Amino acid sequence: MRMDGEHFFLKLLDPSDSEALLQLEVDNREFFQMYSPLRNDEFYTLEGQRERLEVINKMREMGHQYTFGIFLKGSEELIGDVSLFKIERGPAQTGMLGYCLDHHHNGKGYMTKVVKRMITFAFNVKKLHRIEAGVMPQNAGSIKVLEKAGFHREGIAVKSIKINGRWEDHQMLAIINDAE
């Protein structure tokens, strides 16, 4: 599955993307670490990324997670990823949204467009009712991306996720599928 934008395209990640994903993670290690769980050294190896992508594919096969690479058109360079994960069916019909973008491409408007495409995917293709996202309150840029895409703030989840070795609060945002 591929979704095209003006400057980028989204493609479901698979093990063939291991080298590109490793390069993205290594190039952005310090930047991503500010907003990510601590990673062991194995994570930053080709084998570590292959294993990560195998897990992502298994989760997709079960309908629990869809992770897309964000690739620049022309060069086909992997500049980030976006995931719809923790998908819950039954009466909830909900999922979580998460993403990262190479620090050299921040501020270009790509991520707002990516998030809007993922909303369309979640609501129109996966038929979800609600998407949630959690962002550290000091990450104003990410909150702005979500709000521009239509998410609304719901409150603070206190010390909800261990980021960079510390339990961190997260601003919770959500968007509801009003078309159903």
mmCIF file of C-alpha atoms in Angstrom:
data_model
loop_
_atom_site.group_PDB
_atom_site.id
_atom_site.type_symbol
_atom_site.label_atom_id
_atom_site.label_comp_id
_atom_site.label_asym_id
_atom_site.label_seq_id
_atom_site.Cartn_x
_atom_site.Cartn_y
_atom_site.Cartn_z
ATOM 1 C CA MET A 1 0.000 0.000 0.000
ATOM 2 C CA ARG A 2 1.289 3.433 -0.944
ATOM 3 C CA MET A 3 -0.125 6.900 -0.296
ATOM 4 C CA ASP A 4 1.295 9.816 -2.267
ATOM 5 C CA GLY A 5 1.762 13.425 -1.226
ATOM 6 C CA GLU A 6 3.290 16.327 -3.113
ATOM 7 C CA HIS A 7 6.846 15.934 -1.756
ATOM 8 C CA PHE A 8 6.678 12.501 -0.146
ATOM 9 C CA PHE A 9 4.961 9.148 -0.252
ATOM 10 C CA LEU A 10 3.976 6.734 2.500
ATOM 11 C CA LYS A 11 4.678 3.029 2.100
ATOM 12 C CA LEU A 12 4.131 0.208 4.560
ATOM 13 C CA LEU A 13 7.529 -0.677 6.015
ATOM 14 C CA ASP A 14 8.839 -4.210 5.614
ATOM 15 C CA PRO A 15 12.171 -5.987 6.242
ATOM 16 C CA SER A 16 13.558 -4.708 2.918
ATOM 17 C CA ASP A 17 13.591 -1.241 4.537
ATOM 18 C CA SER A 18 15.952 -2.334 7.356
ATOM 19 C CA GLU A 19 19.028 -0.485 6.065
ATOM 20 C CA ALA A 20 17.150 2.755 5.426
ATOM 21 C CA LEU A 21 15.470 2.568 8.831
ATOM 22 C CA LEU A 22 18.814 1.943 10.532
ATOM 23 C CA GLN A 23 20.295 4.989 8.765
ATOM 24 C CA LEU A 24 17.348 7.147 9.891
ATOM 25 C CA GLU A 25 17.708 5.970 13.501
ATOM 26 C CA VAL A 26 21.502 6.416 13.592
ATOM 27 C CA ASP A 27 21.388 9.865 11.956
ATOM 28 C CA ASN A 28 18.712 11.052 14.409
ATOM 29 C CA ARG A 29 19.731 9.098 17.523
ATOM 30 C CA GLU A 30 20.273 12.127 19.753
ATOM 31 C CA PHE A 31 17.214 13.992 18.427
ATOM 32 C CA PHE A 32 14.816 11.024 18.659
ATOM 33 C CA GLN A 33 16.122 10.109 22.126
ATOM 34 C CA MET A 34 14.536 13.249 23.598
ATOM 35 C CA TYR A 35 11.090 11.782 22.841
ATOM 36 C CA SER A 36 11.677 7.998 22.857
ATOM 37 C CA PRO A 37 12.206 5.157 25.289
ATOM 38 C CA LEU A 38 15.848 4.281 25.934
ATOM 39 C CA ARG A 39 17.198 2.011 23.216
ATOM 40 C CA ASN A 40 19.869 -0.646 23.687
ATOM 41 C CA ASP A 41 22.879 -0.853 21.381
ATOM 42 C CA GLU A 42 21.298 -3.782 19.484
ATOM 43 C CA PHE A 43 18.513 -1.422 18.314
ATOM 44 C CA TYR A 44 21.135 0.516 16.323
ATOM 45 C CA THR A 45 22.227 -2.503 14.264
ATOM 46 C CA LEU A 46 20.932 -3.900 10.997
ATOM 47 C CA GLU A 47 19.809 -7.065 12.760
ATOM 48 C CA GLY A 48 18.010 -4.965 15.396
ATOM 49 C CA GLN A 49 16.073 -3.111 12.708
ATOM 50 C CA ARG A 50 15.265 -6.343 10.848
ATOM 51 C CA GLU A 51 13.817 -7.798 14.046
ATOM 52 C CA ARG A 52 11.881 -4.582 14.678
ATOM 53 C CA LEU A 53 10.365 -4.725 11.192
ATOM 54 C CA GLU A 54 9.490 -8.409 11.567
ATOM 55 C CA VAL A 55 7.535 -7.562 14.733
ATOM 56 C CA ILE A 56 5.844 -4.650 12.946
ATOM 57 C CA ASN A 57 4.819 -6.987 10.102
ATOM 58 C CA LYS A 58 3.421 -9.570 12.542
ATOM 59 C CA MET A 59 1.415 -6.844 14.257
ATOM 60 C CA ARG A 60 0.080 -5.713 10.860
ATOM 61 C CA GLU A 61 -0.926 -9.280 9.973
ATOM 62 C CA MET A 62 -2.954 -9.386 13.206
ATOM 63 C CA GLY A 63 -4.525 -5.985 12.452
ATOM 64 C CA HIS A 64 -2.952 -4.301 15.507
ATOM 65 C CA GLN A 65 -0.448 -1.928 13.876
ATOM 66 C CA TYR A 66 0.251 -0.246 10.537
ATOM 67 C CA THR A 67 3.648 1.444 10.193
ATOM 68 C CA PHE A 68 4.434 3.475 7.106
ATOM 69 C CA GLY A 69 7.768 4.898 6.058
ATOM 70 C CA ILE A 70 7.814 8.513 4.938
ATOM 71 C CA PHE A 71 9.901 8.659 1.761
ATOM 72 C CA LEU A 72 10.935 11.720 -0.233
ATOM 73 C CA LYS A 73 9.760 11.653 -3.815
ATOM 74 C CA GLY A 74 12.604 11.510 -6.294
ATOM 75 C CA SER A 75 15.389 10.343 -3.990
ATOM 76 C CA GLU A 76 13.160 7.817 -2.163
ATOM 77 C CA GLU A 77 15.108 8.636 1.028
ATOM 78 C CA LEU A 78 13.387 7.424 4.211
ATOM 79 C CA ILE A 79 12.891 10.551 6.339
ATOM 80 C CA GLY A 80 10.529 9.260 9.021
ATOM 81 C CA ASP A 81 7.759 6.908 9.946
ATOM 82 C CA VAL A 82 4.194 7.055 11.134
ATOM 83 C CA SER A 83 2.277 4.320 12.943
ATOM 84 C CA LEU A 84 -1.292 3.546 13.770
ATOM 85 C CA PHE A 85 -0.914 1.099 16.653
ATOM 86 C CA LYS A 86 -2.647 -0.361 19.716
ATOM 87 C CA ILE A 87 -5.681 -0.839 17.511
ATOM 88 C CA GLU A 88 -8.612 -2.036 19.539
ATOM 89 C CA ARG A 89 -11.726 -3.417 17.905
ATOM 90 C CA GLY A 90 -15.078 -4.286 19.479
ATOM 91 C CA PRO A 91 -16.972 -1.406 21.033
ATOM 92 C CA ALA A 92 -13.903 0.907 21.183
ATOM 93 C CA GLN A 93 -12.768 0.935 17.493
ATOM 94 C CA THR A 94 -9.743 3.028 18.438
ATOM 95 C CA GLY A 95 -6.015 3.314 17.823
ATOM 96 C CA MET A 96 -2.968 5.367 18.781
ATOM 97 C CA LEU A 97 -0.938 7.487 16.380
ATOM 98 C CA GLY A 98 2.820 7.973 16.645
ATOM 99 C CA TYR A 99 5.443 9.390 14.328
ATOM 100 C CA CYS A 100 8.994 10.615 13.922
ATOM 101 C CA LEU A 101 10.683 12.764 11.293
ATOM 102 C CA ASP A 102 14.350 13.339 10.499
ATOM 103 C CA HIS A 103 15.312 16.586 12.228
ATOM 104 C CA HIS A 104 16.501 18.064 8.896
ATOM 105 C CA HIS A 105 12.912 17.928 7.602
ATOM 106 C CA ASN A 106 11.101 19.451 10.585
ATOM 107 C CA GLY A 107 9.195 22.666 9.945
ATOM 108 C CA LYS A 108 8.431 21.941 6.271
ATOM 109 C CA GLY A 109 4.780 20.978 6.841
ATOM 110 C CA TYR A 110 5.332 17.328 5.910
ATOM 111 C CA MET A 111 4.134 15.834 9.171
ATOM 112 C CA THR A 112 0.800 17.674 9.221
ATOM 113 C CA LYS A 113 0.085 16.265 5.753
ATOM 114 C CA VAL A 114 1.259 12.805 6.843
ATOM 115 C CA VAL A 115 -1.020 12.872 9.897
ATOM 116 C CA LYS A 116 -3.986 13.933 7.754
ATOM 117 C CA ARG A 117 -3.331 10.977 5.413
ATOM 118 C CA MET A 118 -3.173 8.643 8.400
ATOM 119 C CA ILE A 119 -6.497 9.984 9.678
ATOM 120 C CA THR A 120 -8.036 9.179 6.297
ATOM 121 C CA PHE A 121 -6.466 5.705 6.388
ATOM 122 C CA ALA A 122 -7.678 5.054 9.942
ATOM 123 C CA PHE A 123 -11.232 6.281 9.397
ATOM 124 C CA ASN A 124 -11.935 5.335 5.776
ATOM 125 C CA VAL A 125 -9.871 2.173 5.333
ATOM 126 C CA LYS A 126 -9.625 0.719 8.856
ATOM 127 C CA LYS A 127 -13.031 2.088 9.910
ATOM 128 C CA LEU A 128 -11.885 3.308 13.325
ATOM 129 C CA HIS A 129 -14.048 5.622 15.416
ATOM 130 C CA ARG A 130 -11.276 7.392 17.347
ATOM 131 C CA ILE A 131 -7.533 8.048 17.133
ATOM 132 C CA GLU A 132 -5.480 9.152 20.124
ATOM 133 C CA ALA A 133 -1.960 10.571 20.385
ATOM 134 C CA GLY A 134 0.202 11.372 23.398
ATOM 135 C CA VAL A 135 2.847 14.105 23.272
ATOM 136 C CA MET A 136 5.205 15.408 25.922
ATOM 137 C CA PRO A 137 3.839 18.890 26.818
ATOM 138 C CA GLN A 138 7.140 20.599 25.967
ATOM 139 C CA ASN A 139 6.974 19.220 22.400
ATOM 140 C CA ALA A 140 4.996 22.195 21.116
ATOM 141 C CA GLY A 141 5.757 21.422 17.465
ATOM 142 C CA SER A 142 4.184 17.978 17.642
ATOM 143 C CA ILE A 143 1.124 19.290 19.473
ATOM 144 C CA LYS A 144 0.749 21.953 16.762
ATOM 145 C CA VAL A 145 0.950 19.262 14.037
ATOM 146 C CA LEU A 146 -1.841 17.257 15.645
ATOM 147 C CA GLU A 147 -4.066 20.288 16.240
ATOM 148 C CA LYS A 148 -3.622 21.450 12.616
ATOM 149 C CA ALA A 149 -4.730 17.966 11.549
ATOM 150 C CA GLY A 150 -7.925 18.246 13.641
ATOM 151 C CA PHE A 151 -6.981 16.627 16.959
ATOM 152 C CA HIS A 152 -8.271 18.223 20.164
ATOM 153 C CA ARG A 153 -6.611 18.265 23.577
ATOM 154 C CA GLU A 154 -8.169 16.017 26.203
ATOM 155 C CA GLY A 155 -5.892 16.281 29.223
ATOM 156 C CA ILE A 156 -2.599 15.246 30.747
ATOM 157 C CA ALA A 157 -1.686 11.610 31.353
ATOM 158 C CA VAL A 158 0.617 11.955 34.349
ATOM 159 C CA LYS A 159 3.926 10.052 34.190
ATOM 160 C CA SER A 160 2.421 7.780 31.552
ATOM 161 C CA ILE A 161 5.424 6.730 29.436
ATOM 162 C CA LYS A 162 9.070 6.189 30.256
ATOM 163 C CA ILE A 163 10.994 8.436 27.868
ATOM 164 C CA ASN A 164 14.775 8.642 27.840
ATOM 165 C CA GLY A 165 14.845 6.858 31.224
ATOM 166 C CA ARG A 166 12.269 9.079 33.006
ATOM 167 C CA TRP A 167 8.526 8.771 33.486
ATOM 168 C CA GLU A 168 7.051 11.678 31.529
ATOM 169 C CA ASP A 169 3.650 13.359 31.418
ATOM 170 C CA HIS A 170 1.902 13.336 28.056
ATOM 171 C CA GLN A 171 -0.662 15.723 26.612
ATOM 172 C CA MET A 172 -3.372 13.467 25.254
ATOM 173 C CA LEU A 173 -5.072 14.494 22.031
ATOM 174 C CA ALA A 174 -7.755 12.752 20.018
ATOM 175 C CA ILE A 175 -9.844 12.984 16.887
ATOM 176 C CA ILE A 176 -13.244 11.376 16.359
ATOM 177 C CA ASN A 177 -14.631 10.003 13.104
ATOM 178 C CA ASP A 178 -17.693 12.220 12.738
ATOM 179 C CA ALA A 179 -18.576 10.706 9.352
ATOM 180 C CA GLU A 180 -19.964 7.511 10.820
#
